[in-house]
């Protein structure tokens, strides 16, 4: 017999409602280690990881998350062996080419952040097509970071603002000028950052935007991540106290 029976379990007090973070960003790490552990090539881990990414997007939308940002390829990831880089690019190419119908049906708005000019022409075109076709969708904003580096993004933002003549008067340079020229312009900062597979670093992800995000690290490798793991991270988020430099009264 359970000790907690009937109404007495919480003395009739109401259970506080869980807060769903509006924006969740994820560093999807550990595909290679996950595959290696199974005696498989690293690219097998990436294929599995791509499947998980699609499922997590659905789960995030179902949970009421409004923005999901996934780190798919960093500005530093070009230094990997060419075969691995091209396997990753092929997975991204495939995603862009096969997701239009599903994203439209599920009311998902897709945006790619990062320096797209370095990507192959055909990949750039299919990104453009998917972004345009989903631009008015409203259920969830899905940002995929490709050839993304936080420092590179800030440098490009400053360049753009400068080209628009917005930096000529130093007294008019503020947070908003930078924010409005980042790839994430118009998207609220992440409330929660998740990194899988044990490392506790940001690896050049969203350096500006993570200023006051809550960080959650798990040992689970990305290919083993699922809705239950996402909910664990949300539960941990609910136990955090966000003070933004102020004091709790
Ligand atoms: C994350 O998994 C995917 C990318 C960085 C593209 P990794 O490929 O970094 O896997 P590990 O960290 O080597 O296990
Ligand atoms: C971060 O993972 C980049 C992505 C998840 C795309 P890495 O595996 O590249 O990061 P490090 O090398 O461990 O810092
Ligand atoms: Mg890694």
mmCIF file of C-alpha atoms and ligand atoms in Angstrom:
data_model
loop_
_atom_site.group_PDB
_atom_site.id
_atom_site.type_symbol
_atom_site.label_atom_id
_atom_site.label_comp_id
_atom_site.label_asym_id
_atom_site.label_seq_id
_atom_site.Cartn_x
_atom_site.Cartn_y
_atom_site.Cartn_z
ATOM 1 C CA UNK A 1 0.000 0.000 0.000
ATOM 2 C CA UNK A 2 1.267 3.424 -0.879
ATOM 3 C CA UNK A 3 2.083 5.717 2.018
ATOM 4 C CA UNK A 4 0.622 8.657 0.133
ATOM 5 C CA UNK A 5 -2.991 7.825 -0.437
ATOM 6 C CA UNK A 6 -5.876 9.973 -1.440
ATOM 7 C CA UNK A 7 -6.069 13.695 -0.879
ATOM 8 C CA UNK A 8 -3.736 13.797 2.115
ATOM 9 C CA UNK A 9 -0.690 13.392 -0.164
ATOM 10 C CA UNK A 10 -0.107 17.142 -0.392
ATOM 11 C CA UNK A 11 -2.407 18.271 2.403
ATOM 12 C CA UNK A 12 -4.782 19.567 -0.214
ATOM 13 C CA UNK A 13 -2.360 22.339 -1.212
ATOM 14 C CA UNK A 14 -2.370 23.198 -4.865
ATOM 15 C CA UNK A 15 0.694 22.108 -6.835
ATOM 16 C CA UNK A 16 2.457 25.140 -8.350
ATOM 17 C CA UNK A 17 2.201 25.167 -12.110
ATOM 18 C CA UNK A 18 5.288 24.298 -14.101
ATOM 19 C CA UNK A 19 6.791 27.171 -16.075
ATOM 20 C CA UNK A 20 7.675 26.280 -19.630
ATOM 21 C CA UNK A 21 10.732 28.235 -20.837
ATOM 22 C CA UNK A 22 9.799 30.268 -23.900
ATOM 23 C CA UNK A 23 13.136 29.677 -25.620
ATOM 24 C CA UNK A 24 15.261 26.563 -25.230
ATOM 25 C CA UNK A 25 18.690 26.326 -26.891
ATOM 26 C CA UNK A 26 20.520 23.013 -27.146
ATOM 27 C CA UNK A 27 24.149 22.091 -27.797
ATOM 28 C CA UNK A 28 23.559 18.651 -29.271
ATOM 29 C CA UNK A 29 26.793 16.940 -28.278
ATOM 30 C CA UNK A 30 28.038 13.367 -28.153
ATOM 31 C CA UNK A 31 26.979 11.855 -31.483
ATOM 32 C CA UNK A 32 30.510 10.604 -32.171
ATOM 33 C CA UNK A 33 31.070 9.090 -28.733
ATOM 34 C CA UNK A 34 27.624 7.465 -28.827
ATOM 35 C CA UNK A 35 28.451 5.769 -32.150
ATOM 36 C CA UNK A 36 31.969 4.759 -31.100
ATOM 37 C CA UNK A 37 30.585 3.049 -27.999
ATOM 38 C CA UNK A 38 28.520 0.898 -30.335
ATOM 39 C CA UNK A 39 31.458 0.093 -32.611
ATOM 40 C CA UNK A 40 29.964 2.255 -35.359
ATOM 41 C CA UNK A 41 31.428 5.141 -37.389
ATOM 42 C CA UNK A 42 30.889 8.669 -36.038
ATOM 43 C CA UNK A 43 28.586 9.474 -38.960
ATOM 44 C CA UNK A 44 26.150 6.829 -37.713
ATOM 45 C CA UNK A 45 25.833 8.927 -34.568
ATOM 46 C CA UNK A 46 25.103 12.014 -36.651
ATOM 47 C CA UNK A 47 22.348 10.233 -38.578
ATOM 48 C CA UNK A 48 20.749 9.131 -35.323
ATOM 49 C CA UNK A 49 21.272 12.618 -33.876
ATOM 50 C CA UNK A 50 19.430 14.185 -36.806
ATOM 51 C CA UNK A 51 16.427 11.920 -36.129
ATOM 52 C CA UNK A 52 16.418 12.928 -32.483
ATOM 53 C CA UNK A 53 16.519 16.614 -33.482
ATOM 54 C CA UNK A 54 13.329 16.202 -35.517
ATOM 55 C CA UNK A 55 11.549 14.405 -32.678
ATOM 56 C CA UNK A 56 12.638 16.958 -30.082
ATOM 57 C CA UNK A 57 11.244 19.757 -32.244
ATOM 58 C CA UNK A 58 7.831 18.080 -32.098
ATOM 59 C CA UNK A 59 8.149 17.439 -28.357
ATOM 60 C CA UNK A 60 9.178 21.038 -27.718
ATOM 61 C CA UNK A 61 6.183 22.358 -29.642
ATOM 62 C CA UNK A 62 3.855 19.968 -27.788
ATOM 63 C CA UNK A 63 5.212 21.193 -24.444
ATOM 64 C CA UNK A 64 4.480 24.794 -25.417
ATOM 65 C CA UNK A 65 8.068 25.928 -26.001
ATOM 66 C CA UNK A 66 7.872 28.896 -28.404
ATOM 67 C CA UNK A 67 11.466 28.889 -29.706
ATOM 68 C CA UNK A 68 13.934 26.044 -30.074
ATOM 69 C CA UNK A 69 17.503 26.681 -31.206
ATOM 70 C CA UNK A 70 19.760 23.738 -32.055
ATOM 71 C CA UNK A 71 23.531 23.923 -32.569
ATOM 72 C CA UNK A 72 24.144 21.781 -35.643
ATOM 73 C CA UNK A 73 27.543 22.913 -36.974
ATOM 74 C CA UNK A 74 30.001 25.387 -35.484
ATOM 75 C CA UNK A 75 32.496 27.660 -37.253
ATOM 76 C CA UNK A 76 35.145 25.388 -35.689
ATOM 77 C CA UNK A 77 33.618 22.126 -36.934
ATOM 78 C CA UNK A 78 35.201 22.657 -40.402
ATOM 79 C CA UNK A 79 38.429 21.400 -38.829
ATOM 80 C CA UNK A 80 37.029 17.856 -38.658
ATOM 81 C CA UNK A 81 37.971 15.257 -41.316
ATOM 82 C CA UNK A 82 36.471 16.117 -44.678
ATOM 83 C CA UNK A 83 34.367 12.939 -44.784
ATOM 84 C CA UNK A 84 32.679 13.841 -41.496
ATOM 85 C CA UNK A 85 32.085 17.447 -42.580
ATOM 86 C CA UNK A 86 30.466 16.322 -45.803
ATOM 87 C CA UNK A 87 28.330 13.726 -43.989
ATOM 88 C CA UNK A 88 27.061 16.509 -41.700
ATOM 89 C CA UNK A 89 26.404 18.823 -44.657
ATOM 90 C CA UNK A 90 24.511 16.031 -46.425
ATOM 91 C CA UNK A 91 22.288 15.512 -43.397
ATOM 92 C CA UNK A 92 21.536 19.245 -43.286
ATOM 93 C CA UNK A 93 20.880 19.274 -47.034
ATOM 94 C CA UNK A 94 18.489 16.361 -46.647
ATOM 95 C CA UNK A 95 16.710 18.084 -43.751
ATOM 96 C CA UNK A 96 16.172 21.299 -45.727
ATOM 97 C CA UNK A 97 14.904 19.398 -48.759
ATOM 98 C CA UNK A 98 12.496 17.100 -46.946
ATOM 99 C CA UNK A 99 11.041 19.292 -44.213
ATOM 100 C CA UNK A 100 8.935 21.810 -46.085
ATOM 101 C CA UNK A 101 5.715 19.824 -46.043
ATOM 102 C CA UNK A 102 6.097 18.717 -42.411
ATOM 103 C CA UNK A 103 6.993 22.183 -41.129
ATOM 104 C CA UNK A 104 4.050 23.698 -42.970
ATOM 105 C CA UNK A 105 1.684 21.070 -41.567
ATOM 106 C CA UNK A 106 3.055 21.543 -38.041
ATOM 107 C CA UNK A 107 3.108 25.344 -38.264
ATOM 108 C CA UNK A 108 6.884 25.519 -37.640
ATOM 109 C CA UNK A 109 8.918 28.568 -38.662
ATOM 110 C CA UNK A 110 12.473 27.626 -39.632
ATOM 111 C CA UNK A 111 15.416 30.032 -39.527
ATOM 112 C CA UNK A 112 19.080 29.259 -40.008
ATOM 113 C CA UNK A 113 21.558 31.272 -37.953
ATOM 114 C CA UNK A 114 25.258 31.429 -38.767
ATOM 115 C CA UNK A 115 27.254 32.551 -41.789
ATOM 116 C CA UNK A 116 25.359 30.980 -44.676
ATOM 117 C CA UNK A 117 27.677 32.470 -47.304
ATOM 118 C CA UNK A 118 30.226 29.712 -46.611
ATOM 119 C CA UNK A 119 27.745 26.925 -47.354
ATOM 120 C CA UNK A 120 27.360 25.290 -50.763
ATOM 121 C CA UNK A 121 25.071 27.103 -53.197
ATOM 122 C CA UNK A 122 22.441 24.340 -53.289
ATOM 123 C CA UNK A 123 22.290 24.192 -49.491
ATOM 124 C CA UNK A 124 21.911 27.983 -49.338
ATOM 125 C CA UNK A 125 19.065 27.774 -51.829
ATOM 126 C CA UNK A 126 17.155 25.086 -49.985
ATOM 127 C CA UNK A 127 17.598 26.993 -46.694
ATOM 128 C CA UNK A 128 16.223 30.113 -48.355
ATOM 129 C CA UNK A 129 13.260 28.177 -49.720
ATOM 130 C CA UNK A 130 12.424 26.578 -46.355
ATOM 131 C CA UNK A 131 12.815 29.885 -44.492
ATOM 132 C CA UNK A 132 10.570 31.717 -46.916
ATOM 133 C CA UNK A 133 7.914 29.009 -47.102
ATOM 134 C CA UNK A 134 7.613 28.841 -43.306
ATOM 135 C CA UNK A 135 8.071 32.552 -42.519
ATOM 136 C CA UNK A 136 4.489 33.124 -41.411
ATOM 137 C CA UNK A 137 4.193 29.973 -39.257
ATOM 138 C CA UNK A 138 3.524 30.640 -35.597
ATOM 139 C CA UNK A 139 3.457 27.502 -33.422
ATOM 140 C CA UNK A 140 7.199 27.335 -32.769
ATOM 141 C CA UNK A 141 10.270 29.176 -34.063
ATOM 142 C CA UNK A 142 12.948 26.637 -34.962
ATOM 143 C CA UNK A 143 16.462 28.056 -35.317
ATOM 144 C CA UNK A 144 19.194 25.811 -36.693
ATOM 145 C CA UNK A 145 22.745 27.049 -36.141
ATOM 146 C CA UNK A 146 24.913 26.155 -39.138
ATOM 147 C CA UNK A 147 28.448 27.470 -39.603
ATOM 148 C CA UNK A 148 27.583 29.351 -36.450
ATOM 149 C CA UNK A 149 30.037 30.943 -34.026
ATOM 150 C CA UNK A 150 29.020 33.418 -31.331
ATOM 151 C CA UNK A 151 32.081 35.586 -31.948
ATOM 152 C CA UNK A 152 31.613 35.466 -35.705
ATOM 153 C CA UNK A 153 27.958 36.465 -35.294
ATOM 154 C CA UNK A 154 28.910 39.500 -33.183
ATOM 155 C CA UNK A 155 31.592 40.542 -35.692
ATOM 156 C CA UNK A 156 29.106 40.238 -38.572
ATOM 157 C CA UNK A 157 26.505 42.208 -36.585
ATOM 158 C CA UNK A 158 28.985 45.030 -36.023
ATOM 159 C CA UNK A 159 29.929 45.018 -39.712
ATOM 160 C CA UNK A 160 26.281 45.244 -40.763
ATOM 161 C CA UNK A 161 25.531 48.046 -38.307
ATOM 162 C CA UNK A 162 28.622 49.881 -39.529
ATOM 163 C CA UNK A 163 27.589 49.519 -43.186
ATOM 164 C CA UNK A 164 24.258 51.074 -42.238
ATOM 165 C CA UNK A 165 26.153 54.024 -40.728
ATOM 166 C CA UNK A 166 24.878 53.221 -37.220
ATOM 167 C CA UNK A 167 28.267 53.218 -35.526
ATOM 168 C CA UNK A 168 29.565 56.620 -36.586
ATOM 169 C CA UNK A 169 28.292 58.321 -33.425
ATOM 170 C CA UNK A 170 29.616 56.377 -30.373
ATOM 171 C CA UNK A 171 26.985 57.922 -28.104
ATOM 172 C CA UNK A 172 24.318 56.096 -30.124
ATOM 173 C CA UNK A 173 25.871 52.630 -29.815
ATOM 174 C CA UNK A 174 23.892 50.520 -27.370
ATOM 175 C CA UNK A 175 22.674 46.945 -26.733
ATOM 176 C CA UNK A 176 19.804 47.416 -29.163
ATOM 177 C CA UNK A 177 22.072 48.263 -32.119
ATOM 178 C CA UNK A 178 24.005 45.015 -31.606
ATOM 179 C CA UNK A 179 20.911 42.927 -30.826
ATOM 180 C CA UNK A 180 19.064 44.105 -33.912
ATOM 181 C CA UNK A 181 21.922 43.075 -36.178
ATOM 182 C CA UNK A 182 22.527 39.600 -34.786
ATOM 183 C CA UNK A 183 21.237 36.587 -36.729
ATOM 184 C CA UNK A 184 18.735 36.134 -33.882
ATOM 185 C CA UNK A 185 17.236 39.643 -34.217
ATOM 186 C CA UNK A 186 13.600 39.579 -33.121
ATOM 187 C CA UNK A 187 13.972 36.300 -31.206
ATOM 188 C CA UNK A 188 13.979 36.508 -27.387
ATOM 189 C CA UNK A 189 17.139 35.332 -25.572
ATOM 190 C CA UNK A 190 17.154 31.670 -24.504
ATOM 191 C CA UNK A 191 15.723 31.018 -21.041
ATOM 192 C CA UNK A 192 17.346 27.607 -20.855
ATOM 193 C CA UNK A 193 20.513 26.207 -22.432
ATOM 194 C CA UNK A 194 20.940 22.439 -22.479
ATOM 195 C CA UNK A 195 24.201 20.676 -23.344
ATOM 196 C CA UNK A 196 24.281 16.908 -23.683
ATOM 197 C CA UNK A 197 27.090 14.368 -23.163
ATOM 198 C CA UNK A 198 28.965 15.742 -20.204
ATOM 199 C CA UNK A 199 31.038 18.707 -21.379
ATOM 200 C CA UNK A 200 30.333 21.891 -19.467
ATOM 201 C CA UNK A 201 31.239 24.678 -21.892
ATOM 202 C CA UNK A 202 29.475 26.810 -24.503
ATOM 203 C CA UNK A 203 31.814 26.135 -27.426
ATOM 204 C CA UNK A 204 31.154 29.531 -29.044
ATOM 205 C CA UNK A 205 27.340 29.208 -28.992
ATOM 206 C CA UNK A 206 25.090 32.288 -28.603
ATOM 207 C CA UNK A 207 27.676 34.231 -26.575
ATOM 208 C CA UNK A 208 25.632 37.423 -26.508
ATOM 209 C CA UNK A 209 22.213 35.853 -26.065
ATOM 210 C CA UNK A 210 23.071 33.508 -23.172
ATOM 211 C CA UNK A 211 23.914 36.400 -20.805
ATOM 212 C CA UNK A 212 21.162 35.446 -18.329
ATOM 213 C CA UNK A 213 20.113 31.979 -19.476
ATOM 214 C CA UNK A 214 19.958 29.051 -17.070
ATOM 215 C CA UNK A 215 22.401 26.249 -17.966
ATOM 216 C CA UNK A 216 21.564 22.556 -17.715
ATOM 217 C CA UNK A 217 24.133 19.831 -18.381
ATOM 218 C CA UNK A 218 23.367 16.155 -18.769
ATOM 219 C CA UNK A 219 25.598 13.131 -19.329
ATOM 220 C CA UNK A 220 23.131 11.659 -21.832
ATOM 221 C CA UNK A 221 24.541 11.654 -25.349
ATOM 222 C CA UNK A 222 22.407 13.500 -27.896
ATOM 223 C CA UNK A 223 21.219 10.338 -29.726
ATOM 224 C CA UNK A 224 19.764 9.135 -26.374
ATOM 225 C CA UNK A 225 18.025 12.429 -25.625
ATOM 226 C CA UNK A 226 14.222 12.356 -25.628
ATOM 227 C CA UNK A 227 11.087 14.065 -24.345
ATOM 228 C CA UNK A 228 11.566 12.717 -20.798
ATOM 229 C CA UNK A 229 15.097 14.202 -20.737
ATOM 230 C CA UNK A 230 13.768 17.512 -22.020
ATOM 231 C CA UNK A 231 11.171 17.506 -19.253
ATOM 232 C CA UNK A 232 13.904 16.792 -16.682
ATOM 233 C CA UNK A 233 15.720 19.906 -17.890
ATOM 234 C CA UNK A 234 12.492 21.912 -17.644
ATOM 235 C CA UNK A 235 11.946 20.609 -14.105
ATOM 236 C CA UNK A 236 15.474 21.703 -13.155
ATOM 237 C CA UNK A 237 14.755 25.098 -14.739
ATOM 238 C CA UNK A 238 11.701 25.383 -12.511
ATOM 239 C CA UNK A 239 13.921 25.104 -9.451
ATOM 240 C CA UNK A 240 16.181 27.947 -10.515
ATOM 241 C CA UNK A 241 15.842 31.440 -9.181
ATOM 242 C CA UNK A 242 16.536 34.021 -11.861
ATOM 243 C CA UNK A 243 17.709 37.232 -10.274
ATOM 244 C CA UNK A 244 19.234 39.152 -13.216
ATOM 245 C CA UNK A 245 21.675 40.807 -10.855
ATOM 246 C CA UNK A 246 18.942 42.010 -8.526
ATOM 247 C CA UNK A 247 17.777 40.678 -5.164
ATOM 248 C CA UNK A 248 14.937 38.366 -4.325
ATOM 249 C CA UNK A 249 12.397 40.010 -2.095
HETATM 250 C C1 LIG B 1 27.727 16.742 -31.884
HETATM 251 O O1 LIG B 1 28.362 15.528 -31.700
HETATM 252 C C2 LIG B 1 27.462 17.072 -33.323
HETATM 253 C C3 LIG B 1 28.361 18.090 -33.892
HETATM 254 C C4 LIG B 1 29.279 18.751 -33.283
HETATM 255 C C5 LIG B 1 28.207 18.341 -35.313
HETATM 256 P P1 LIG B 1 29.940 15.376 -31.841
HETATM 257 O O2 LIG B 1 30.247 15.054 -33.263
HETATM 258 O O3 LIG B 1 30.641 16.561 -31.317
HETATM 259 O O4 LIG B 1 30.195 14.110 -30.955
HETATM 260 P P2 LIG B 1 31.372 13.914 -29.896
HETATM 261 O O5 LIG B 1 31.342 15.092 -28.980
HETATM 262 O O6 LIG B 1 32.646 13.837 -30.690
HETATM 263 O O7 LIG B 1 31.022 12.642 -29.218
HETATM 264 C C1 LIG B 2 29.713 22.038 -30.222
HETATM 265 O O1 LIG B 2 30.169 20.747 -30.087
HETATM 266 C C2 LIG B 2 29.206 22.267 -31.615
HETATM 267 C C3 LIG B 2 27.950 21.596 -31.958
HETATM 268 C C4 LIG B 2 27.212 20.877 -31.154
HETATM 269 C C5 LIG B 2 27.497 21.799 -33.305
HETATM 270 P P1 LIG B 2 31.695 20.373 -30.315
HETATM 271 O O2 LIG B 2 31.796 18.913 -30.109
HETATM 272 O O3 LIG B 2 32.162 20.882 -31.631
HETATM 273 O O4 LIG B 2 32.424 21.202 -29.174
HETATM 274 P P2 LIG B 2 33.810 20.961 -28.444
HETATM 275 O O5 LIG B 2 34.844 20.758 -29.507
HETATM 276 O O6 LIG B 2 33.655 19.748 -27.585
HETATM 277 O O7 LIG B 2 34.023 22.191 -27.627
HETATM 278 MG MG1 LIG B 3 31.392 17.074 -29.494
#
